[in-house]
């Protein structure tokens, strides 16, 4: 991992280039509609890429290949894992020189569906995604408290009570 981090510092990251392109394309698409043409738009390509990375790890077949092609430009799940881990380490190491970077990841699922969630997937998410809470869906207040704590009070009330009735929730927020 340290070798990959040094390579990213020297040559850049495939994932970060994909995030930049994703963010740029998203802003262009949102701002091209008449409804948002003159609005200020804020997107977090990092949050989107992390959520898509978590989804890629859960997918198989064509869906996984498509996500990987968009995230790391090749069908290589191990490269995605290393890129995600390296970027998170780099961002956290640079907290002192570039301001504070805090994020919270959450993967929640309906309690009745818990037996369907692959243990290997949960272990991969836990080991490659920093600040991740995984488990059955709790109350909106419990999820929001986790996010509030991870972002030192800067982000609150992301999940509503209405959202908690769905079968799965994937949360990624960045301060």
Coordinates of C-alpha atoms in Angstrom, one line a residue:
X1 CA 0.0 0.0 0.0
X2 CA 2.8 2.4 0.8
X3 CA 4.3 1.8 -2.6
X4 CA 1.0 2.6 -4.2
X5 CA 0.7 5.8 -2.1
X6 CA 4.1 6.9 -3.3
X7 CA 3.0 6.2 -6.9
X8 CA -0.2 8.2 -6.5
X9 CA 1.9 11.1 -5.1
X10 CA 4.2 11.0 -8.1
X11 CA 1.8 10.1 -10.9
X12 CA -1.7 10.8 -9.6
X13 CA -4.5 8.4 -9.0
X14 CA -6.7 6.6 -11.5
X15 CA -9.6 6.9 -9.1
X16 CA -9.0 10.6 -8.4
X17 CA -9.0 11.3 -12.2
X18 CA -12.2 9.4 -12.6
X19 CA -13.7 11.4 -9.6
X20 CA -12.7 14.7 -11.3
X21 CA -14.3 13.6 -14.6
X22 CA -17.4 12.4 -12.8
X23 CA -17.8 15.6 -10.9
X24 CA -17.3 17.8 -14.0
X25 CA -19.8 15.8 -16.0
X26 CA -22.4 15.9 -13.2
X27 CA -22.1 19.7 -12.8
X28 CA -22.4 20.1 -16.6
X29 CA -25.5 17.9 -16.7
X30 CA -27.2 19.6 -13.7
X31 CA -26.4 23.1 -14.9
X32 CA -27.5 22.4 -18.5
X33 CA -31.1 22.0 -17.4
X34 CA -33.2 25.1 -17.4
X35 CA -34.3 24.6 -13.8
X36 CA -30.7 24.8 -12.5
X37 CA -29.0 26.9 -15.1
X38 CA -28.2 29.9 -12.8
X39 CA -28.0 28.0 -9.5
X40 CA -24.9 27.4 -7.5
X41 CA -24.1 23.7 -7.5
X42 CA -22.0 21.7 -5.0
X43 CA -21.2 18.1 -5.6
X44 CA -18.8 15.7 -3.9
X45 CA -17.2 13.5 -6.5
X46 CA -15.3 11.8 -3.7
X47 CA -18.6 10.8 -1.9
X48 CA -20.1 9.6 -5.1
X49 CA -16.9 7.6 -6.0
X50 CA -16.8 6.0 -2.5
X51 CA -20.5 5.0 -2.7
X52 CA -20.0 3.5 -6.2
X53 CA -16.8 1.7 -5.0
X54 CA -18.8 0.1 -2.1
X55 CA -21.5 -0.9 -4.7
X56 CA -18.8 -2.3 -7.1
X57 CA -17.5 -4.5 -4.3
X58 CA -21.1 -5.9 -3.8
X59 CA -21.8 -6.5 -7.5
X60 CA -20.9 -9.3 -9.9
X61 CA -20.8 -9.7 -13.6
X62 CA -21.6 -6.9 -16.0
X63 CA -22.6 -4.4 -13.3
X64 CA -19.2 -4.8 -11.5
X65 CA -17.3 -4.5 -14.8
X66 CA -19.1 -1.3 -15.7
X67 CA -18.5 0.3 -12.3
X68 CA -14.9 -0.7 -12.3
X69 CA -14.4 0.6 -15.8
X70 CA -15.8 4.0 -14.7
X71 CA -13.8 4.1 -11.4
X72 CA -10.4 2.6 -12.2
X73 CA -10.6 2.2 -16.0
X74 CA -10.1 -1.6 -15.9
X75 CA -11.9 -4.7 -14.5
X76 CA -9.6 -4.9 -11.4
X77 CA -11.3 -5.1 -8.0
X78 CA -8.0 -5.3 -6.2
X79 CA -6.8 -2.0 -7.8
X80 CA -10.0 -0.3 -6.7
X81 CA -9.5 -1.5 -3.1
X82 CA -5.9 -0.2 -3.1
X83 CA -6.9 3.1 -4.7
X84 CA -9.6 3.7 -2.2
X85 CA -7.4 2.9 0.8
X86 CA -4.5 4.9 -0.5
X87 CA -6.7 8.0 -1.2
X88 CA -8.2 7.9 2.3
X89 CA -4.8 7.6 3.9
X90 CA -3.4 10.5 1.8
X91 CA -6.4 12.7 2.6
X92 CA -6.2 12.0 6.3
X93 CA -2.4 12.6 6.4
X94 CA -2.9 16.0 4.8
X95 CA -5.4 17.2 7.4
X96 CA -2.8 19.4 9.0
X97 CA -1.7 21.1 5.8
X98 CA -5.0 21.3 3.8
X99 CA -7.6 21.8 6.4
X100 CA -9.7 19.1 7.9
X101 CA -11.0 16.1 6.0
X102 CA -13.6 14.0 7.7
X103 CA -16.0 11.6 6.3
X104 CA -18.5 9.0 7.4
X105 CA -19.5 5.9 5.5
X106 CA -22.6 3.9 6.3
X107 CA -24.0 0.7 4.9
X108 CA -27.3 -0.2 6.4
X109 CA -29.8 -3.0 5.5
X110 CA -33.1 -4.3 6.7
X111 CA -32.6 -6.6 9.7
X112 CA -34.6 -9.4 8.0
X113 CA -32.1 -9.3 5.1
X114 CA -29.0 -9.6 7.3
X115 CA -28.5 -13.2 6.5
X116 CA -28.1 -12.3 2.8
X117 CA -25.2 -10.0 3.4
X118 CA -21.9 -11.7 2.5
X119 CA -19.4 -11.7 5.4
X120 CA -16.5 -11.3 3.1
X121 CA -18.1 -8.2 1.6
X122 CA -18.6 -6.7 5.1
X123 CA -15.0 -7.5 6.0
X124 CA -13.7 -5.8 2.8
X125 CA -15.8 -2.7 3.5
X126 CA -14.6 -2.6 7.1
X127 CA -11.0 -2.9 6.1
X128 CA -10.8 -0.6 3.1
X129 CA -13.2 2.2 3.9
X130 CA -12.3 4.3 6.9
X131 CA -15.0 5.5 9.4
X132 CA -17.6 3.0 8.2
X133 CA -20.6 1.9 10.2
X134 CA -22.2 -1.3 9.0
X135 CA -25.3 -3.1 10.2
X136 CA -29.0 -3.4 10.2
X137 CA -30.9 -0.2 9.6
X138 CA -31.3 1.7 12.8
X139 CA -33.3 4.8 13.4
X140 CA -32.7 8.0 11.5
X141 CA -31.5 9.5 14.7
X142 CA -28.9 6.8 15.3
X143 CA -27.5 7.2 11.7
X144 CA -27.5 10.9 12.0
X145 CA -25.7 10.8 15.3
X146 CA -22.9 8.6 13.8
X147 CA -22.5 11.1 10.9
X148 CA -22.6 14.1 13.3
X149 CA -19.9 12.5 15.5
X150 CA -17.6 11.5 12.5
X151 CA -17.8 15.0 11.0
X152 CA -17.4 16.8 14.4
X153 CA -20.9 18.3 14.2
X154 CA -20.4 19.9 10.8
X155 CA -23.0 17.6 9.0
X156 CA -26.3 16.8 10.6
X157 CA -29.6 15.3 9.7
X158 CA -28.7 13.5 6.4
X159 CA -31.1 10.6 6.9
X160 CA -34.9 11.2 7.4
X161 CA -37.3 9.0 9.1
X162 CA -39.0 8.3 5.8
X163 CA -35.7 7.0 4.3
X164 CA -35.3 4.4 7.0
X165 CA -38.2 2.4 5.7
X166 CA -36.2 1.4 2.6
X167 CA -34.4 -2.0 2.5
X168 CA -30.8 -0.6 2.1
X169 CA -29.1 2.7 2.8
X170 CA -25.6 3.6 1.6
X171 CA -24.4 6.9 3.1
X172 CA -21.2 8.7 2.3
X173 CA -20.7 12.3 3.6
X174 CA -17.6 14.5 3.6
X175 CA -16.9 17.5 5.7

